[in-house]
Short mmCIF file of C-alpha atoms in Angstrom, two decimals:
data_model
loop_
_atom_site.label_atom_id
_atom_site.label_comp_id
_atom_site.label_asym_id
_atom_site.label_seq_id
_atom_site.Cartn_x
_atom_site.Cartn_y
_atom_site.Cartn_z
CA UNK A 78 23.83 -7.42 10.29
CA UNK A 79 26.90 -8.85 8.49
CA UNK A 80 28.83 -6.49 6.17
CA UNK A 81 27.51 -6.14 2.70
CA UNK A 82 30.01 -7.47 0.08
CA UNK A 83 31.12 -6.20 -2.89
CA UNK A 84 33.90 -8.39 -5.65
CA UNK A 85 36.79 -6.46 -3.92
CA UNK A 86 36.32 -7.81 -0.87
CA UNK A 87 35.56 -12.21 -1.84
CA UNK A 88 38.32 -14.06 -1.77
CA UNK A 89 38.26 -16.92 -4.00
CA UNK A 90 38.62 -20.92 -1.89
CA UNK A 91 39.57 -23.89 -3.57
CA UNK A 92 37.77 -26.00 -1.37
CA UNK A 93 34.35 -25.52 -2.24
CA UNK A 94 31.97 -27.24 -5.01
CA UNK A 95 32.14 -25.94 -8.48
CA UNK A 96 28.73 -25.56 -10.00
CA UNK A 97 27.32 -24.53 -13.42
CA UNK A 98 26.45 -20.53 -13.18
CA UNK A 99 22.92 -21.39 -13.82
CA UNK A 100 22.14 -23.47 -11.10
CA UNK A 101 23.78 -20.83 -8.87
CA UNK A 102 21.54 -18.23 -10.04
CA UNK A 103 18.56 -20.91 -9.36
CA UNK A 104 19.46 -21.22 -5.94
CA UNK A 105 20.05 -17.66 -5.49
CA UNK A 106 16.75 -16.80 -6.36
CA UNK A 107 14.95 -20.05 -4.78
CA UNK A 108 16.60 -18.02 -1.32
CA UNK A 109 14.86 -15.05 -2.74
CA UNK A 110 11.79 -16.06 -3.41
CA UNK A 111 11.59 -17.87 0.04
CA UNK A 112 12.31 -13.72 1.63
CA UNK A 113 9.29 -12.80 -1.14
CA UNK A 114 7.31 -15.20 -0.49
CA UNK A 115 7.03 -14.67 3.88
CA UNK A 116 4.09 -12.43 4.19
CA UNK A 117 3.54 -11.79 7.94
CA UNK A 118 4.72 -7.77 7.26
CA UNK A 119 7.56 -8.03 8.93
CA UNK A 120 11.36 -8.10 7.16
CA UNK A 121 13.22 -11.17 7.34
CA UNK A 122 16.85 -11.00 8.16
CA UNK A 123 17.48 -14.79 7.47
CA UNK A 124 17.34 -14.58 3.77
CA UNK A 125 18.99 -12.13 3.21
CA UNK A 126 22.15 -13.01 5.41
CA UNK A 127 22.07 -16.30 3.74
CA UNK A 128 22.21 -14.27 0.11
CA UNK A 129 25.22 -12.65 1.89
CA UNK A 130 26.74 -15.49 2.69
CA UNK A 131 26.32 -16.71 -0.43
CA UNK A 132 27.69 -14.31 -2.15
CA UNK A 133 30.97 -14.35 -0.06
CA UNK A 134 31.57 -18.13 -1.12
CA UNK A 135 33.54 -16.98 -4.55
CA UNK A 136 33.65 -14.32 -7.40
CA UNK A 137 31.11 -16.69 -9.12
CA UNK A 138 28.69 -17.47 -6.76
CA UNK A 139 29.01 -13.33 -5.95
CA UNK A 140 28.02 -12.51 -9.92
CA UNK A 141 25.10 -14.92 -9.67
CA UNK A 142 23.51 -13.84 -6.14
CA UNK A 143 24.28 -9.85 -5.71
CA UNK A 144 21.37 -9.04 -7.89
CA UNK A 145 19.27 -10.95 -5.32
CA UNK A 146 20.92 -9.66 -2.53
CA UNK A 147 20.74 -6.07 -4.04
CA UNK A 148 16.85 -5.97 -4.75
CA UNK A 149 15.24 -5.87 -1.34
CA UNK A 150 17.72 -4.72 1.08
CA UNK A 151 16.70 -5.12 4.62
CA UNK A 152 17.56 -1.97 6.43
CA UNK A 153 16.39 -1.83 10.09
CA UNK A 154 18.62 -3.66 12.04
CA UNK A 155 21.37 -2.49 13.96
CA UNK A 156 23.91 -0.17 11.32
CA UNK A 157 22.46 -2.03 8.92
CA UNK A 158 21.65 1.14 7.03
CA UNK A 159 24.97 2.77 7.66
CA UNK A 160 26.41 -0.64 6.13
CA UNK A 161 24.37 0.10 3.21
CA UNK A 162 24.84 3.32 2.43
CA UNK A 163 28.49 3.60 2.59
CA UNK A 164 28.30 1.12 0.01
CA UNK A 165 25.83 2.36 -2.27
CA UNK A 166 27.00 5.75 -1.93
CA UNK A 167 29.81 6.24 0.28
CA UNK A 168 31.17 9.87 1.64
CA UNK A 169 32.55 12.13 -0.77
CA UNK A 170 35.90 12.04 0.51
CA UNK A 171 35.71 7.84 -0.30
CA UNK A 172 37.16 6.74 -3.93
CA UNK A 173 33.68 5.83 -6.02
CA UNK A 174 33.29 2.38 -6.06
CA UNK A 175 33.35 0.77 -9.88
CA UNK A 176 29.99 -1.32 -9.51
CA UNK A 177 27.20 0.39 -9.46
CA UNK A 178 25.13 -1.33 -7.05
CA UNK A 179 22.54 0.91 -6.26
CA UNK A 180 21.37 0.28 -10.10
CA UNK A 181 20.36 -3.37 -8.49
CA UNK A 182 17.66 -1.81 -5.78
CA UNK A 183 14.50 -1.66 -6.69
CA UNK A 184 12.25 -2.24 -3.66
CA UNK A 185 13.89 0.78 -0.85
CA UNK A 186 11.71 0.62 2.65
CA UNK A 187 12.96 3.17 4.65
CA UNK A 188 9.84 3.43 6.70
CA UNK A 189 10.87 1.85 10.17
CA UNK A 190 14.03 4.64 10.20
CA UNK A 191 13.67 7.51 12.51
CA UNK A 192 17.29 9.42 12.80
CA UNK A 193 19.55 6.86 11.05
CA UNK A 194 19.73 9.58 7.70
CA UNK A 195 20.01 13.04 7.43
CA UNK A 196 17.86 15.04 4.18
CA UNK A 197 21.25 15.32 2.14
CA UNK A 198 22.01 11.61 2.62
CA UNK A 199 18.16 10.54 1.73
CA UNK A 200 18.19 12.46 -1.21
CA UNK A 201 21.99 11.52 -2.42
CA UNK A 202 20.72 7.93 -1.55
CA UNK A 203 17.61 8.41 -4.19
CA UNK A 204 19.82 9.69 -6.13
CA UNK A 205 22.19 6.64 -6.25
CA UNK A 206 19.30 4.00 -6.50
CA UNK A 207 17.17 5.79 -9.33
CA UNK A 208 17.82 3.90 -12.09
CA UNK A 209 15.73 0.75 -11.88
CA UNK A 210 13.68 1.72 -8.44
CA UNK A 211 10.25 0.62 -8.55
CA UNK A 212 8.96 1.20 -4.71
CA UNK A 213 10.11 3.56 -2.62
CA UNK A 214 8.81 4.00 1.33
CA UNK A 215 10.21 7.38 2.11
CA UNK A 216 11.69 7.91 6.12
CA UNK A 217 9.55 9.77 8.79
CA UNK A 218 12.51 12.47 9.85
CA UNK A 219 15.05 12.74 7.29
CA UNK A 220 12.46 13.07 3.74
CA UNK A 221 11.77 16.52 2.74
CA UNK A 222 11.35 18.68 0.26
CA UNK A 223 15.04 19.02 -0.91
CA UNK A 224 14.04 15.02 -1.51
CA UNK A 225 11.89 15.70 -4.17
CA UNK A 226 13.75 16.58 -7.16
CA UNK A 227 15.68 13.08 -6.84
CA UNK A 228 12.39 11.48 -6.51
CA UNK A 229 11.53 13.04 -9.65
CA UNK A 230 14.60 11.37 -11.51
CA UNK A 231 13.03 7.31 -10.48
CA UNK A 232 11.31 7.20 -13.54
CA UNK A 233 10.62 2.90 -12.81
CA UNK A 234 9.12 4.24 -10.13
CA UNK A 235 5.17 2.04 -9.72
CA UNK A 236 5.06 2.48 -5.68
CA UNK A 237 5.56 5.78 -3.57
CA UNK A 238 4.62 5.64 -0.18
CA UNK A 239 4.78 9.32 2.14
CA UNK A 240 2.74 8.04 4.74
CA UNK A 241 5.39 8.26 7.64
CA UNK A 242 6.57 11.52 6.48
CA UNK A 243 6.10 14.28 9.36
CA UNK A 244 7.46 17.77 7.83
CA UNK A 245 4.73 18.94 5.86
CA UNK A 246 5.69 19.63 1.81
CA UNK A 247 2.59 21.45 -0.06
CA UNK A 248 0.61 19.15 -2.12
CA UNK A 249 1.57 20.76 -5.00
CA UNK A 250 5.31 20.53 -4.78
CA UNK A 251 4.99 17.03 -4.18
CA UNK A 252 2.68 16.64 -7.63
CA UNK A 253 5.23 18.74 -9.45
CA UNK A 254 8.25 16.48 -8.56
CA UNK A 255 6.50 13.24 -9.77
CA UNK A 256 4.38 14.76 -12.58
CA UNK A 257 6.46 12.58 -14.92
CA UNK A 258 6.63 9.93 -13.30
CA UNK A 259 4.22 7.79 -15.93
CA UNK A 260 4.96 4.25 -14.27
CA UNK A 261 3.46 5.41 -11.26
CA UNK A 262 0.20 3.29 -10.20
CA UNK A 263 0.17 3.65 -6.48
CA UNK A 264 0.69 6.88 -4.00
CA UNK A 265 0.39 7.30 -0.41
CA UNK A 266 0.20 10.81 0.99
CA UNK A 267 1.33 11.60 4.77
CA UNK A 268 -1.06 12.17 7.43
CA UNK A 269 0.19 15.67 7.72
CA UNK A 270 -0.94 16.74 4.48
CA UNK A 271 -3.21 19.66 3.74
CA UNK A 272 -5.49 18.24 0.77
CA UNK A 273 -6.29 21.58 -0.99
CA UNK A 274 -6.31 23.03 -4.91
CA UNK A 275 -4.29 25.73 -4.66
CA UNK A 276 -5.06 26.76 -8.35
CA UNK A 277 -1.70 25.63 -9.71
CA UNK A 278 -1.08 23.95 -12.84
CA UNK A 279 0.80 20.94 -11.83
CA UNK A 280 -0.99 17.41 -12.22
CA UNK A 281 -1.07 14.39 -11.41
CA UNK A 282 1.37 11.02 -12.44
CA UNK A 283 -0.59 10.40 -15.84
CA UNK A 284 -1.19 6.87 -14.86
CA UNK A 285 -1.74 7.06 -11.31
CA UNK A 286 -4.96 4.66 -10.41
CA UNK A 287 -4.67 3.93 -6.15
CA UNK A 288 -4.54 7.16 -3.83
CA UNK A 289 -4.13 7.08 -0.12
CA UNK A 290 -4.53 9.98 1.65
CA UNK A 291 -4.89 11.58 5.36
CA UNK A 292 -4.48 14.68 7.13
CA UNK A 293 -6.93 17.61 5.97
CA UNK A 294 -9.35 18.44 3.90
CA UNK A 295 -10.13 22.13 2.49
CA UNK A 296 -13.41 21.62 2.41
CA UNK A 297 -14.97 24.33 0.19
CA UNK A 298 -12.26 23.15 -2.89
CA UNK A 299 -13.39 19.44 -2.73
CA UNK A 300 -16.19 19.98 -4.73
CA UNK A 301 -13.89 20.77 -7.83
CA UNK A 302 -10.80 19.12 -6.25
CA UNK A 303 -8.33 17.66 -9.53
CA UNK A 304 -8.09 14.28 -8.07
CA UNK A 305 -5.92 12.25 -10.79
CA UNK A 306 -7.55 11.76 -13.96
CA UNK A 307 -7.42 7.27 -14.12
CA UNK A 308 -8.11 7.33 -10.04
CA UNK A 309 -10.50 4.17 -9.61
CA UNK A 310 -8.88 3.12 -5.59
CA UNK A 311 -9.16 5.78 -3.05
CA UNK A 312 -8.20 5.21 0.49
CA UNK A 313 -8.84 7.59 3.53
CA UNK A 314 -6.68 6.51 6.48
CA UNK A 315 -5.35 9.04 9.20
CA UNK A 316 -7.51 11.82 8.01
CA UNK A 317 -8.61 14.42 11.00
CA UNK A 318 -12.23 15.04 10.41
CA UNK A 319 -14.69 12.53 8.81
CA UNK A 320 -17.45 13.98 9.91
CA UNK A 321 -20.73 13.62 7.50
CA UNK A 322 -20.50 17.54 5.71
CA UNK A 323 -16.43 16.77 5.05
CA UNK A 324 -17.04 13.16 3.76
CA UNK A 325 -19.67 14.10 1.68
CA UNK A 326 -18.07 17.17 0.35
CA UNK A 327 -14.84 14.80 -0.56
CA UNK A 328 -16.75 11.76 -2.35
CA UNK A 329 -19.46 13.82 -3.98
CA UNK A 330 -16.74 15.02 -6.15
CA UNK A 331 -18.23 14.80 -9.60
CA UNK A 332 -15.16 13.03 -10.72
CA UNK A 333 -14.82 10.56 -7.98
CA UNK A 334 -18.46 10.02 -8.72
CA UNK A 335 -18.06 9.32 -12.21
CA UNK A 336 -14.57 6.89 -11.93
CA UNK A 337 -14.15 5.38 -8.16
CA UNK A 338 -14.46 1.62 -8.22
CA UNK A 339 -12.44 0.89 -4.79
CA UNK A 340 -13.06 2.84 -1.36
CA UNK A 341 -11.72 2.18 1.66
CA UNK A 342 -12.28 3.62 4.83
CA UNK A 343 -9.87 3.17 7.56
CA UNK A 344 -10.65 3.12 11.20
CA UNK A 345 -7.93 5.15 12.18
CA UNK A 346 -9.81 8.15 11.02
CA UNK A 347 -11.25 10.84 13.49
CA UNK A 348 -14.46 12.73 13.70
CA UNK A 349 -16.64 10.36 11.80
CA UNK A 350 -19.74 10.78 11.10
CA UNK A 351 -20.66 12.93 14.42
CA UNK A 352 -23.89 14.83 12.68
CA UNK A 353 -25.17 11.40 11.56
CA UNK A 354 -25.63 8.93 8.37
CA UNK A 355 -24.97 9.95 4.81
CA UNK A 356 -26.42 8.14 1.94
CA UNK A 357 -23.54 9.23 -0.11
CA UNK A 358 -22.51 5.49 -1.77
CA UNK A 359 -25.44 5.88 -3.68
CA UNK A 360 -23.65 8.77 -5.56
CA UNK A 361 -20.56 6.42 -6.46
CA UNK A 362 -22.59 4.37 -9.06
CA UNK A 363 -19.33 2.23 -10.20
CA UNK A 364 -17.93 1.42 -6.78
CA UNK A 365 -17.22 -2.34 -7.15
CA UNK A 366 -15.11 -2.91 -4.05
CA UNK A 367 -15.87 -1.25 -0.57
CA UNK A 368 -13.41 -1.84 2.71
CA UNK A 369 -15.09 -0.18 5.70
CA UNK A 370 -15.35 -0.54 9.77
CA UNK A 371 -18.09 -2.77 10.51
CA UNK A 372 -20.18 -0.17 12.80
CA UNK A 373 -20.12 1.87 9.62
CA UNK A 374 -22.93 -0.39 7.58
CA UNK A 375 -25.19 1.87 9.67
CA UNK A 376 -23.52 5.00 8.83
CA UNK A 377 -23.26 4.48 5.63
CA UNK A 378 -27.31 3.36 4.97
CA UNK A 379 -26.09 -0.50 4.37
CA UNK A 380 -28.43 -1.66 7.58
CA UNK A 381 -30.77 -1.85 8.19
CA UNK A 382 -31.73 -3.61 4.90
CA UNK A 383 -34.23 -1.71 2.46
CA UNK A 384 -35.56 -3.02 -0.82
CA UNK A 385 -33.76 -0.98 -3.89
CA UNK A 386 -35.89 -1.73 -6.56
CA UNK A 387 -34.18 -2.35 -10.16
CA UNK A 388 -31.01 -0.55 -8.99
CA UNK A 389 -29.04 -2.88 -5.84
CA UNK A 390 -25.98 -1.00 -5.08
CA UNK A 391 -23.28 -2.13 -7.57
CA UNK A 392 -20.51 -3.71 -4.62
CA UNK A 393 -18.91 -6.91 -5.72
CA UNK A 394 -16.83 -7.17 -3.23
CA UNK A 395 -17.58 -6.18 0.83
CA UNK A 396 -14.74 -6.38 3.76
CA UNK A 397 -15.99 -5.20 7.04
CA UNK A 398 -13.26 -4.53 9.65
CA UNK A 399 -12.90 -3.74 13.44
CA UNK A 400 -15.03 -1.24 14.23
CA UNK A 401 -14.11 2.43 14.25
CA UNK A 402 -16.02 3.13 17.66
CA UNK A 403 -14.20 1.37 20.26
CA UNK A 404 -17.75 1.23 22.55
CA UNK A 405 -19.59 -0.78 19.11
CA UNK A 406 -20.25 -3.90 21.48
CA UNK A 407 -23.52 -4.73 19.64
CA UNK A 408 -24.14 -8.10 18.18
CA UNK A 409 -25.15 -7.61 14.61
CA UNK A 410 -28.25 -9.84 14.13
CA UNK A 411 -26.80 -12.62 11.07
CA UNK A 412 -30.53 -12.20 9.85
CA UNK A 413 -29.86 -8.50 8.82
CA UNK A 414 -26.97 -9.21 7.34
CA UNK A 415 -28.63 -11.78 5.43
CA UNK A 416 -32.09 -9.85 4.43
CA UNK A 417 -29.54 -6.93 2.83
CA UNK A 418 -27.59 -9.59 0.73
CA UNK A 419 -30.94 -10.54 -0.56
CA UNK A 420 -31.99 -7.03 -1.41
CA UNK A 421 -29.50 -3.39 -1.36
CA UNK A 422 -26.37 -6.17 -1.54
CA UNK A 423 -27.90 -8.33 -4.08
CA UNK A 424 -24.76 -8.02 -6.08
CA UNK A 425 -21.92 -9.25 -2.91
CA UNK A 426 -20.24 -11.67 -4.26
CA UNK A 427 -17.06 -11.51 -1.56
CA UNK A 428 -17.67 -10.72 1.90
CA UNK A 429 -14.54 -10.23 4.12
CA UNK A 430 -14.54 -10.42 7.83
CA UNK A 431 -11.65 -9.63 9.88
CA UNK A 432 -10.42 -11.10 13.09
CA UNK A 433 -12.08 -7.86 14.88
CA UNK A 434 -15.22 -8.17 13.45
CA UNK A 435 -15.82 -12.21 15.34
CA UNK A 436 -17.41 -10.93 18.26
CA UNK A 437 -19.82 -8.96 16.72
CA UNK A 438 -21.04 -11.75 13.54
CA UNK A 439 -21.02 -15.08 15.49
CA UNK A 440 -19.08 -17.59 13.90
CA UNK A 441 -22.18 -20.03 14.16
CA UNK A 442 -24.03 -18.03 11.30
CA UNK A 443 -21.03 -17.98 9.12
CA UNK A 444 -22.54 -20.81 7.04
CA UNK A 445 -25.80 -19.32 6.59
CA UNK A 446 -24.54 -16.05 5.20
CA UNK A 447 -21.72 -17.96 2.89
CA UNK A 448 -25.04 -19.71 1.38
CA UNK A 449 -26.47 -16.45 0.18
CA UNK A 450 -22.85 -15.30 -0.88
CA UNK A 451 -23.05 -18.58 -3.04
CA UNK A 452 -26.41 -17.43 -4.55
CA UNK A 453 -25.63 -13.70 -5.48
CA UNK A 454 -22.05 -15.69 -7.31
CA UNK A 455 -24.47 -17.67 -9.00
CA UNK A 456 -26.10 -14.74 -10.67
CA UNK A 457 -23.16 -12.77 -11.59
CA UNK A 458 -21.85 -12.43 -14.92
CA UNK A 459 -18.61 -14.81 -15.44
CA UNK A 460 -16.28 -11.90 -16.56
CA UNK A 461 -16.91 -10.01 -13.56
CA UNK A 462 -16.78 -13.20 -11.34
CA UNK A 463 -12.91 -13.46 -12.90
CA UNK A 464 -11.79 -9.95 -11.64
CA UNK A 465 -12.83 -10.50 -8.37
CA UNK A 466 -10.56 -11.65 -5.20
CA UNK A 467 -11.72 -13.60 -3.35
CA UNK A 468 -15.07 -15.61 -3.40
CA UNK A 469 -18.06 -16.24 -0.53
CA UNK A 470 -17.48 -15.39 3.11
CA UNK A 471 -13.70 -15.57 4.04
CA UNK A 472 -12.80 -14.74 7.15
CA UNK A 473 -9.40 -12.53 7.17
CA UNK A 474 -6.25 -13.34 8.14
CA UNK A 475 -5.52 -10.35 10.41
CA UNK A 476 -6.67 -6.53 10.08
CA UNK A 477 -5.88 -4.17 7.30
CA UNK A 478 -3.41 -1.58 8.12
CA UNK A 479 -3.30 1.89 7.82
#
C-alpha cells in the first residue's frame, strides 16, 4: 500500500490542470462514495489509493481529498497499518506532527489484524482518533482492558464491535468504560464473554438499542439480567449452549419480554435446542422482526401451522437462513409454509430466504408463497408497511454473518 501523505511531503507541479476547490472536493468524494458504495464485505484498496494519489497531485487537491482519504482507512494490507500509525501517532521519540489527522477517522476496522499492534499502541491509537470516531471494530490480540479507558474518551462513538476480541474483560468493566458513551446505538460483545450480573452498579450506554452477544450465559441471573434499558435488537451469535432451559431462561427475561422487537438467531450457535421445542416467541409479544435458521421453524413452534385465534404472532418481517443442523436435508413442504402464513404468520409481510435455504423451499413454489406475502401486505396498516425492509418473498443475496 502506497505511503500515506501528509502537506509536508506534496510537492507542488506546474503542469497539471487548475480547478475550482469545489469541484475537487466533488470528485474527491464521487471516489469516496464509489469505496462506500461497494458492498460485497470486503475492503477495497482501489479507492482509496486513487484518494492517495489524488491527494499527492498538489497542496490543493491534498486540502480537498485528505478528509476522504482520512475517513475509512483501509488497514489490512501489507504495512499498511504500520504506514498508518506512524502517521497518526508516530513513536514518542518522533517530533508530533502539526495536523491532526487522526481527528479525520471516523470509521477504524481493525478486525482482520492479528499481531500487527501491541495493547499500548491500540490504546494510544484510540486515543489519537477519538475525537470524531463513530465505529470502531476492536483487534482480536492486541484489545484489552488497558483499551478501555480510551474507548471511554470516543464520545461520537454510534458503532462498537468486540466480537473478535479473545482475552476475556468482565462484562462489567467493559459497561463501565462506555457508560457515557450516549451516541452509542449498536454493541457487539466477544464470543468469550461471560454474560452474568455481577451486582454492580454500572449500566448500560443510555441509548444503546442493538446488542450482539456470545459466549456464556449465567443462567440462574438471566431471569433478572439488566439488559440495557431502550434494547429493542438482540442478536445471539457464537454463544456455547442454546439449549431449550438456557434460551428460555435468557428471552423470558421480563424486560426482553416487555421491549424486544428484533431477534436473531445465528447458526453458529452450539447446543441448541437438544431437550426439544420451546414455545417461548409467544412470550415476546412485540417482536416485529425475527432472523432464524430455517430447521428452527420447528423448534421454535412456527410449523407445523396451528390456528391462533384473535392473537397471530405479531412478526412483520421473517428471514430464514441455512440451517443450523448440518444433517436438515428435509424438503419443507411449500404447502406448510403457506397454511402458517394464512394462520400463526398472518401478519408476514417480508419473508427472506437465503442462498442456503434453496434446496430445502424449491424455487418452483416461490410464486405461490410471494402471493400470500402479497395478501397479508394487503391487510397491514400503511404506517407499519413504511417501517418495514423489504416487501414479499425476496430471496437473499448471500448469508448473514456472524
Amino acid at each position: 500500500m502506497p505511503k500515506l501523505v501528509d502537506s509536508s511531503e506534496v510537492t507542488t507541479s506546474r503542469r497539471y490542470v487548475h480547478l475550482p476547490t469545489e469541484i475537487l472536493v466533488h470528485i474527491a468524494k464521487s471516489i469516496f462514495d464509489d469505496w462506500l458504495d461497494d458492498d460485497d464485505g470486503a475492503d477495497f484498496p482501489h479507492p482509496q489509493v486513487t484518494l492517495q494519489n489524488f491527494c499527492a497531485v498538489s497542496r490543493q487537491w491534498y486540502s480537498a481529498g485528505i478528509e476522504f482519504l482520512y475517513y475509512r482507512p483501509q488497514l489490512n494490507k501489507g504495512n499498511s497499518f504500520s504506514l498508518f500509525t506512524n502517521t497518526v501517532c508516530p513513536p514518542l521519540r518522533f517530533r508530533e506532527r502539526k495536523a491532526d489527522l487522526g481527528s479525520l477517522v471516523q470509521i477504524l476496522n481493525l478486525g482482520a489484524l492479528v499481531h500487527h499492534s501491541s495493547n499500548s499502541l491500540t490504546a494510544r491509537l484510540l486515543g489519537r482518533v477519538k475525537k470524531h470516531l463513530k465505529a470502531f471494530v476492536a483487534p482480536r490480540i492486541s484489545f484489552s482492558i488497558n483499551s478501555l479507558a480510551p474507548l471511554a474518551k470516543c464520545k461520537e462513538l454510534a458503532y462498537l464491535s468486540l466480537k473478535w476480541v479473545a482475552e476475556p474483560i468482565p462484562l462489567s468493566a467493559i459497561k463501565k468504560a462506555i457508560n457515557s458513551l450516549d451516541k452509542l446505538r449498536s454493541l457487539e460483545l466477544s464470543s468469550s464473554m461471560f454474560i452474568t450480573d455481577d451486582g454492580s452498579s454500572e449500566d448500560w450506554p443510555p441509548n444503546l438499542e442493538c446488542l450482539k452477544v456470545g459466549g456464556q450465559f449465567d443462567v440462574e441471573k438471566m431471569s433478572y439480567f439488566r439488559w440495557p434499558r431502550n434494547l429493542v435488537g438482540l442478536t445471539l451469535c457464537g454463544c456455547e449452549n442454546l439449549d431449550t432451559p438456557v434460551f428460555e431462561q435468557v428471552l423470558m427475561n421480563e424486560q426482553l419480554c416487555a421491549t424486544l422487537t428484533k431477534l436473531t438467531i445465528h447458526r453458529l450457535n452450539r447446543e441448541m435446542f437438544k431437550e426439544g421445542p420451546s414455545q417461548i416467541l409467544t412470550e415476546l409479544v412485540d417482536l416485529n422482526s425475527l432472523q432464524i435458521p430455517i430447521d428452527l421453524l420447528y423448534h421454535l413452534l412456527i410449523l407445523p401451522a396451528f390456528d391462533p385465534g384473535d392473537s397471530p404472532s405479531s412478526i412483520r418481517e421473517l428471514e430464514l437462513t441455512a440451517p443450523y443442523d448440518e444433517n436438515f436435508f428435509m424438503d419443507i413442504d411449500p404447502d406448510h409454509i403457506c397454511k402458517a402464513l394464512k394462520m400463526n404468520l398472518s401478519r408476514v409481510c417480508y419473508l427472506g430466504i437465503s442462498p442456503g435455504c434453496l434446496g430445502v423451499i424449491p424455487e418452483a413454489s416461490h410464486a405461490k408463497i410471494d402471493r400470500l406475502v402479497w395478501k397479508n401486505i394487503d391487510k397491514c396498516p400503511d404506517e407499519e408497511l413504511d417501517s418495514l425492509f423489504d416487501l414479499g418473498l425476496v430471496v437473499m443475496d448471500k448469508e448473514p454473518l456472524c
